């Protein structure tokens, strides 16, 4: 089965917040290290979120959504502006995320 934008959207509503964090980070081809640096947390904390061993605090959710280029609503529920699968890292470099 092909993993396209429609399937990703349907999957996101059934997924956990950790799964959506992972999905959005993967869509940007961003490393855990870069994502955690942008948000200002450790890589271990980020991995714990993605693996649902812990959840981000409410005051971190906006920064996470911004870093992952998704809406806060999508991050919380899977509904709203999710990852842009057409861009999949196109024209982006790791250093551009840090600005």
mmCIF file of N, CA and C in Angstrom:
data_model
loop_
_atom_site.group_PDB
_atom_site.id
_atom_site.type_symbol
_atom_site.label_atom_id
_atom_site.label_comp_id
_atom_site.label_asym_id
_atom_site.label_seq_id
_atom_site.Cartn_x
_atom_site.Cartn_y
_atom_site.Cartn_z
ATOM 1 N N UNK A 1 0.837 -1.187 0.000
ATOM 2 C CA UNK A 1 0.000 0.000 0.000
ATOM 3 C C UNK A 1 0.874 1.240 0.000
ATOM 4 N N UNK A 2 0.542 2.188 -0.865
ATOM 5 C CA UNK A 2 1.296 3.422 -0.926
ATOM 6 C C UNK A 2 0.945 4.314 0.244
ATOM 7 N N UNK A 3 1.919 5.014 0.777
ATOM 8 C CA UNK A 3 1.716 5.946 1.883
ATOM 9 C C UNK A 3 1.593 7.335 1.290
ATOM 10 N N UNK A 4 0.359 7.774 1.043
ATOM 11 C CA UNK A 4 0.160 9.078 0.436
ATOM 12 C C UNK A 4 -0.441 10.041 1.452
ATOM 13 N N UNK A 5 -0.676 11.277 1.008
ATOM 14 C CA UNK A 5 -1.178 12.307 1.908
ATOM 15 C C UNK A 5 -2.527 11.928 2.508
ATOM 16 N N UNK A 6 -3.422 11.320 1.722
ATOM 17 C CA UNK A 6 -4.728 10.937 2.231
ATOM 18 C C UNK A 6 -4.583 9.911 3.348
ATOM 19 N N UNK A 7 -3.785 8.880 3.104
ATOM 20 C CA UNK A 7 -3.581 7.851 4.120
ATOM 21 C C UNK A 7 -2.897 8.417 5.350
ATOM 22 N N UNK A 8 -1.957 9.333 5.157
ATOM 23 C CA UNK A 8 -1.266 9.946 6.291
ATOM 24 C C UNK A 8 -2.248 10.739 7.135
ATOM 25 N N UNK A 9 -3.177 11.442 6.490
ATOM 26 C CA UNK A 9 -4.167 12.229 7.210
ATOM 27 C C UNK A 9 -5.100 11.320 8.006
ATOM 28 N N UNK A 10 -5.567 10.248 7.414
ATOM 29 C CA UNK A 10 -6.446 9.310 8.107
ATOM 30 C C UNK A 10 -5.712 8.656 9.268
ATOM 31 N N UNK A 11 -4.451 8.322 9.048
ATOM 32 C CA UNK A 11 -3.645 7.706 10.091
ATOM 33 C C UNK A 11 -3.446 8.655 11.263
ATOM 34 N N UNK A 12 -3.258 9.933 10.970
ATOM 35 C CA UNK A 12 -2.950 10.912 12.007
ATOM 36 C C UNK A 12 -4.084 11.064 13.007
ATOM 37 N N UNK A 13 -5.330 10.956 12.572
ATOM 38 C CA UNK A 13 -6.442 11.123 13.499
ATOM 39 C C UNK A 13 -6.555 9.935 14.450
ATOM 40 N N UNK A 14 -6.072 8.790 14.052
ATOM 41 C CA UNK A 14 -6.112 7.603 14.901
ATOM 42 C C UNK A 14 -4.859 7.432 15.728
ATOM 43 N N UNK A 15 -3.854 8.234 15.462
ATOM 44 C CA UNK A 15 -2.555 8.089 16.102
ATOM 45 C C UNK A 15 -2.520 8.845 17.426
ATOM 46 N N UNK A 16 -1.460 8.647 18.162
ATOM 47 C CA UNK A 16 -1.223 9.368 19.408
ATOM 48 C C UNK A 16 -0.490 10.665 19.093
ATOM 49 N N UNK A 17 -0.394 11.542 20.077
ATOM 50 C CA UNK A 17 0.372 12.770 19.869
ATOM 51 C C UNK A 17 1.831 12.436 19.553
ATOM 52 N N UNK A 18 2.361 11.422 20.200
ATOM 53 C CA UNK A 18 3.740 11.003 19.906
ATOM 54 C C UNK A 18 3.890 10.525 18.474
ATOM 55 N N UNK A 19 2.908 9.793 17.991
ATOM 56 C CA UNK A 19 2.939 9.331 16.612
ATOM 57 C C UNK A 19 2.868 10.481 15.624
ATOM 58 N N UNK A 20 2.038 11.496 15.944
ATOM 59 C CA UNK A 20 1.951 12.653 15.060
ATOM 60 C C UNK A 20 3.237 13.470 15.086
ATOM 61 N N UNK A 21 3.868 13.585 16.240
ATOM 62 C CA UNK A 21 5.157 14.286 16.323
ATOM 63 C C UNK A 21 6.170 13.578 15.428
ATOM 64 N N UNK A 22 6.221 12.271 15.521
ATOM 65 C CA UNK A 22 7.154 11.488 14.706
ATOM 66 C C UNK A 22 6.835 11.617 13.219
ATOM 67 N N UNK A 23 5.553 11.528 12.868
ATOM 68 C CA UNK A 23 5.112 11.622 11.480
ATOM 69 C C UNK A 23 5.502 12.972 10.877
ATOM 70 N N UNK A 24 5.250 14.050 11.609
ATOM 71 C CA UNK A 24 5.563 15.388 11.102
ATOM 72 C C UNK A 24 7.073 15.601 10.987
ATOM 73 N N UNK A 25 7.824 15.099 11.946
ATOM 74 C CA UNK A 25 9.287 15.229 11.884
ATOM 75 C C UNK A 25 9.821 14.459 10.686
ATOM 76 N N UNK A 26 9.309 13.266 10.465
ATOM 77 C CA UNK A 26 9.729 12.473 9.306
ATOM 78 C C UNK A 26 9.384 13.169 7.991
ATOM 79 N N UNK A 27 8.220 13.820 7.946
ATOM 80 C CA UNK A 27 7.805 14.512 6.724
ATOM 81 C C UNK A 27 8.790 15.622 6.355
ATOM 82 N N UNK A 28 9.427 16.201 7.365
ATOM 83 C CA UNK A 28 10.414 17.256 7.126
ATOM 84 C C UNK A 28 11.820 16.698 6.942
ATOM 85 N N UNK A 29 11.977 15.394 7.067
ATOM 86 C CA UNK A 29 13.297 14.758 7.043
ATOM 87 C C UNK A 29 14.224 15.407 8.070
ATOM 88 N N UNK A 30 13.657 15.710 9.224
ATOM 89 C CA UNK A 30 14.386 16.373 10.302
ATOM 90 C C UNK A 30 14.846 15.328 11.314
ATOM 91 N N UNK A 31 16.038 15.485 11.804
ATOM 92 C CA UNK A 31 16.542 14.554 12.812
ATOM 93 C C UNK A 31 15.944 14.871 14.184
ATOM 94 N N UNK A 32 15.950 13.898 15.059
ATOM 95 C CA UNK A 32 15.519 14.102 16.445
ATOM 96 C C UNK A 32 16.377 15.188 17.081
ATOM 97 N N UNK A 33 17.661 15.170 16.790
ATOM 98 C CA UNK A 33 18.584 16.145 17.377
ATOM 99 C C UNK A 33 18.225 17.566 16.957
ATOM 100 N N UNK A 34 17.944 17.774 15.660
ATOM 101 C CA UNK A 34 17.573 19.106 15.187
ATOM 102 C C UNK A 34 16.238 19.548 15.782
ATOM 103 N N UNK A 35 15.265 18.661 15.784
ATOM 104 C CA UNK A 35 13.946 18.998 16.313
ATOM 105 C C UNK A 35 14.033 19.361 17.792
ATOM 106 N N UNK A 36 14.753 18.572 18.553
ATOM 107 C CA UNK A 36 14.850 18.843 19.986
ATOM 108 C C UNK A 36 15.606 20.142 20.253
ATOM 109 N N UNK A 37 16.603 20.435 19.443
ATOM 110 C CA UNK A 37 17.371 21.674 19.601
ATOM 111 C C UNK A 37 16.485 22.891 19.344
ATOM 112 N N UNK A 38 15.637 22.813 18.314
ATOM 113 C CA UNK A 38 14.739 23.922 17.984
ATOM 114 C C UNK A 38 13.778 24.196 19.140
ATOM 115 N N UNK A 39 13.254 23.138 19.719
ATOM 116 C CA UNK A 39 12.268 23.275 20.789
ATOM 117 C C UNK A 39 12.930 23.583 22.135
ATOM 118 N N UNK A 40 14.216 23.284 22.249
ATOM 119 C CA UNK A 40 14.944 23.596 23.471
ATOM 120 C C UNK A 40 14.855 22.522 24.535
ATOM 121 N N UNK A 41 14.843 21.273 24.081
ATOM 122 C CA UNK A 41 14.790 20.135 25.000
ATOM 123 C C UNK A 41 15.865 19.133 24.597
ATOM 124 N N UNK A 42 16.030 18.085 25.385
ATOM 125 C CA UNK A 42 17.024 17.061 25.049
ATOM 126 C C UNK A 42 16.466 16.096 24.009
ATOM 127 N N UNK A 43 17.366 15.451 23.292
ATOM 128 C CA UNK A 43 16.954 14.419 22.326
ATOM 129 C C UNK A 43 16.214 13.293 23.033
ATOM 130 N N UNK A 44 16.641 12.973 24.232
ATOM 131 C CA UNK A 44 15.985 11.906 24.991
ATOM 132 C C UNK A 44 14.522 12.254 25.285
ATOM 133 N N UNK A 45 14.275 13.506 25.660
ATOM 134 C CA UNK A 45 12.896 13.936 25.912
ATOM 135 C C UNK A 45 12.066 13.830 24.652
ATOM 136 N N UNK A 46 12.632 14.283 23.516
ATOM 137 C CA UNK A 46 11.904 14.204 22.238
ATOM 138 C C UNK A 46 11.566 12.748 21.905
ATOM 139 N N UNK A 47 12.541 11.863 22.062
ATOM 140 C CA UNK A 47 12.305 10.450 21.776
ATOM 141 C C UNK A 47 11.240 9.875 22.694
ATOM 142 N N UNK A 48 11.232 10.298 23.952
ATOM 143 C CA UNK A 48 10.191 9.840 24.881
ATOM 144 C C UNK A 48 8.810 10.284 24.420
ATOM 145 N N UNK A 49 8.714 11.501 23.864
ATOM 146 C CA UNK A 49 7.431 11.961 23.322
ATOM 147 C C UNK A 49 7.008 11.102 22.147
ATOM 148 N N UNK A 50 7.931 10.898 21.197
ATOM 149 C CA UNK A 50 7.593 10.120 19.999
ATOM 150 C C UNK A 50 7.191 8.692 20.335
ATOM 151 N N UNK A 51 7.762 8.147 21.387
ATOM 152 C CA UNK A 51 7.475 6.767 21.783
ATOM 153 C C UNK A 51 6.386 6.681 22.847
ATOM 154 N N UNK A 52 5.728 7.806 23.116
ATOM 155 C CA UNK A 52 4.629 7.872 24.084
ATOM 156 C C UNK A 52 5.014 7.407 25.487
ATOM 157 N N UNK A 53 6.277 7.611 25.829
ATOM 158 C CA UNK A 53 6.702 7.329 27.208
ATOM 159 C C UNK A 53 6.431 8.530 28.102
ATOM 160 N N UNK A 54 6.288 9.711 27.481
ATOM 161 C CA UNK A 54 5.877 10.922 28.185
ATOM 162 C C UNK A 54 5.223 11.830 27.153
ATOM 163 N N UNK A 55 4.606 12.895 27.628
ATOM 164 C CA UNK A 55 3.934 13.835 26.723
ATOM 165 C C UNK A 55 4.470 15.235 26.956
ATOM 166 N N UNK A 56 4.467 16.039 25.924
ATOM 167 C CA UNK A 56 4.932 17.422 26.093
ATOM 168 C C UNK A 56 4.002 18.185 27.032
ATOM 169 N N UNK A 57 4.578 19.142 27.739
ATOM 170 C CA UNK A 57 3.771 20.026 28.583
ATOM 171 C C UNK A 57 3.024 21.006 27.679
ATOM 172 N N UNK A 58 1.934 21.528 28.182
ATOM 173 C CA UNK A 58 1.097 22.442 27.404
ATOM 174 C C UNK A 58 1.889 23.630 26.872
ATOM 175 N N UNK A 59 2.828 24.151 27.662
ATOM 176 C CA UNK A 59 3.577 25.329 27.223
ATOM 177 C C UNK A 59 4.609 24.996 26.139
ATOM 178 N N UNK A 60 4.807 23.748 25.815
ATOM 179 C CA UNK A 60 5.750 23.342 24.764
ATOM 180 C C UNK A 60 5.056 23.067 23.431
ATOM 181 N N UNK A 61 3.758 22.889 23.444
ATOM 182 C CA UNK A 61 3.032 22.447 22.257
ATOM 183 C C UNK A 61 3.126 23.433 21.095
ATOM 184 N N UNK A 62 3.037 24.721 21.368
ATOM 185 C CA UNK A 62 3.150 25.732 20.309
ATOM 186 C C UNK A 62 4.511 25.679 19.627
ATOM 187 N N UNK A 63 5.568 25.553 20.425
ATOM 188 C CA UNK A 63 6.919 25.476 19.843
ATOM 189 C C UNK A 63 7.083 24.217 19.012
ATOM 190 N N UNK A 64 6.524 23.112 19.470
ATOM 191 C CA UNK A 64 6.614 21.855 18.718
ATOM 192 C C UNK A 64 5.882 21.999 17.383
ATOM 193 N N UNK A 65 4.651 22.511 17.428
ATOM 194 C CA UNK A 65 3.873 22.696 16.197
ATOM 195 C C UNK A 65 4.618 23.614 15.232
ATOM 196 N N UNK A 66 5.202 24.691 15.731
ATOM 197 C CA UNK A 66 5.951 25.606 14.878
ATOM 198 C C UNK A 66 7.168 24.950 14.260
ATOM 199 N N UNK A 67 7.900 24.212 15.067
ATOM 200 C CA UNK A 67 9.103 23.534 14.566
ATOM 201 C C UNK A 67 8.754 22.499 13.505
ATOM 202 N N UNK A 68 7.606 21.855 13.661
ATOM 203 C CA UNK A 68 7.196 20.796 12.734
ATOM 204 C C UNK A 68 6.323 21.317 11.594
ATOM 205 N N UNK A 69 6.045 22.609 11.613
ATOM 206 C CA UNK A 69 5.267 23.261 10.558
ATOM 207 C C UNK A 69 3.883 22.640 10.396
ATOM 208 N N UNK A 70 3.230 22.390 11.529
ATOM 209 C CA UNK A 70 1.869 21.871 11.556
ATOM 210 C C UNK A 70 1.050 22.756 12.494
ATOM 211 N N UNK A 71 -0.264 22.651 12.407
ATOM 212 C CA UNK A 71 -1.111 23.427 13.314
ATOM 213 C C UNK A 71 -1.150 22.747 14.687
ATOM 214 N N UNK A 72 -1.433 23.551 15.689
ATOM 215 C CA UNK A 72 -1.588 23.016 17.036
ATOM 216 C C UNK A 72 -2.748 22.023 17.078
ATOM 217 N N UNK A 73 -3.823 22.331 16.345
ATOM 218 C CA UNK A 73 -4.976 21.422 16.295
ATOM 219 C C UNK A 73 -4.571 20.062 15.734
ATOM 220 N N UNK A 74 -3.771 20.048 14.663
ATOM 221 C CA UNK A 74 -3.341 18.772 14.085
ATOM 222 C C UNK A 74 -2.465 18.006 15.067
ATOM 223 N N UNK A 75 -1.584 18.720 15.722
ATOM 224 C CA UNK A 75 -0.698 18.062 16.674
ATOM 225 C C UNK A 75 -1.503 17.385 17.784
ATOM 226 N N UNK A 76 -2.530 18.053 18.259
ATOM 227 C CA UNK A 76 -3.330 17.517 19.362
ATOM 228 C C UNK A 76 -4.339 16.460 18.936
ATOM 229 N N UNK A 77 -4.928 16.627 17.730
ATOM 230 C CA UNK A 77 -6.050 15.756 17.364
ATOM 231 C C UNK A 77 -5.898 15.029 16.035
ATOM 232 N N UNK A 78 -4.942 15.463 15.214
ATOM 233 C CA UNK A 78 -4.821 14.891 13.883
ATOM 234 C C UNK A 78 -5.707 15.578 12.872
ATOM 235 N N UNK A 79 -6.429 16.611 13.289
ATOM 236 C CA UNK A 79 -7.306 17.371 12.389
ATOM 237 C C UNK A 79 -6.758 18.787 12.274
ATOM 238 N N UNK A 80 -6.713 19.274 11.046
ATOM 239 C CA UNK A 80 -6.157 20.601 10.818
ATOM 240 C C UNK A 80 -4.976 20.503 9.875
ATOM 241 N N UNK A 81 -4.151 21.534 9.849
ATOM 242 C CA UNK A 81 -3.022 21.572 8.925
ATOM 243 C C UNK A 81 -1.900 20.653 9.428
ATOM 244 N N UNK A 82 -1.730 19.552 8.709
ATOM 245 C CA UNK A 82 -0.693 18.583 9.042
ATOM 246 C C UNK A 82 0.540 18.765 8.178
ATOM 247 N N UNK A 83 1.383 17.760 8.138
ATOM 248 C CA UNK A 83 2.608 17.839 7.337
ATOM 249 C C UNK A 83 2.320 18.072 5.866
ATOM 250 N N UNK A 84 3.170 18.838 5.224
ATOM 251 C CA UNK A 84 3.056 19.110 3.795
ATOM 252 C C UNK A 84 3.859 18.051 3.052
ATOM 253 N N UNK A 85 3.185 16.980 2.652
ATOM 254 C CA UNK A 85 3.868 15.852 2.033
ATOM 255 C C UNK A 85 4.426 16.190 0.667
ATOM 256 N N UNK A 86 3.920 17.267 0.036
ATOM 257 C CA UNK A 86 4.458 17.673 -1.263
ATOM 258 C C UNK A 86 5.847 18.268 -1.128
ATOM 259 N N UNK A 87 6.156 18.813 0.042
ATOM 260 C CA UNK A 87 7.443 19.472 0.243
ATOM 261 C C UNK A 87 8.517 18.511 0.758
ATOM 262 N N UNK A 88 8.154 17.511 1.503
ATOM 263 C CA UNK A 88 9.074 16.477 2.007
ATOM 264 C C UNK A 88 10.549 16.887 2.006
ATOM 265 N N UNK A 89 10.833 17.957 2.676
ATOM 266 C CA UNK A 89 12.217 18.382 2.812
ATOM 267 C C UNK A 89 12.757 19.100 1.595
ATOM 268 N N UNK A 90 11.928 19.351 0.575
ATOM 269 C CA UNK A 90 12.404 19.988 -0.656
ATOM 270 C C UNK A 90 12.887 21.392 -0.360
ATOM 271 N N UNK A 91 14.111 21.636 -0.739
ATOM 272 C CA UNK A 91 14.673 22.964 -0.586
ATOM 273 C C UNK A 91 15.032 23.328 0.840
ATOM 274 N N UNK A 92 14.892 22.407 1.746
ATOM 275 C CA UNK A 92 15.217 22.696 3.137
ATOM 276 C C UNK A 92 16.568 22.082 3.477
ATOM 277 N N UNK A 93 17.271 22.755 4.339
ATOM 278 C CA UNK A 93 18.516 22.196 4.860
ATOM 279 C C UNK A 93 18.389 22.162 6.371
ATOM 280 N N UNK A 94 19.171 21.326 6.985
ATOM 281 C CA UNK A 94 19.100 21.242 8.451
ATOM 282 C C UNK A 94 19.339 22.594 9.092
ATOM 283 N N UNK A 95 20.262 23.388 8.562
ATOM 284 C CA UNK A 95 20.543 24.666 9.188
ATOM 285 C C UNK A 95 19.374 25.632 9.066
ATOM 286 N N UNK A 96 18.522 25.498 8.043
ATOM 287 C CA UNK A 96 17.403 26.425 7.883
ATOM 288 C C UNK A 96 16.366 26.247 8.995
ATOM 289 N N UNK A 97 16.283 25.081 9.600
ATOM 290 C CA UNK A 97 15.326 24.866 10.695
ATOM 291 C C UNK A 97 15.756 25.589 11.949
ATOM 292 N N UNK A 98 17.019 25.873 12.080
ATOM 293 C CA UNK A 98 17.528 26.452 13.317
ATOM 294 C C UNK A 98 17.415 27.973 13.335
ATOM 295 N N UNK A 99 16.864 28.560 12.288
ATOM 296 C CA UNK A 99 16.750 30.028 12.234
ATOM 297 C C UNK A 99 15.341 30.466 12.511
#
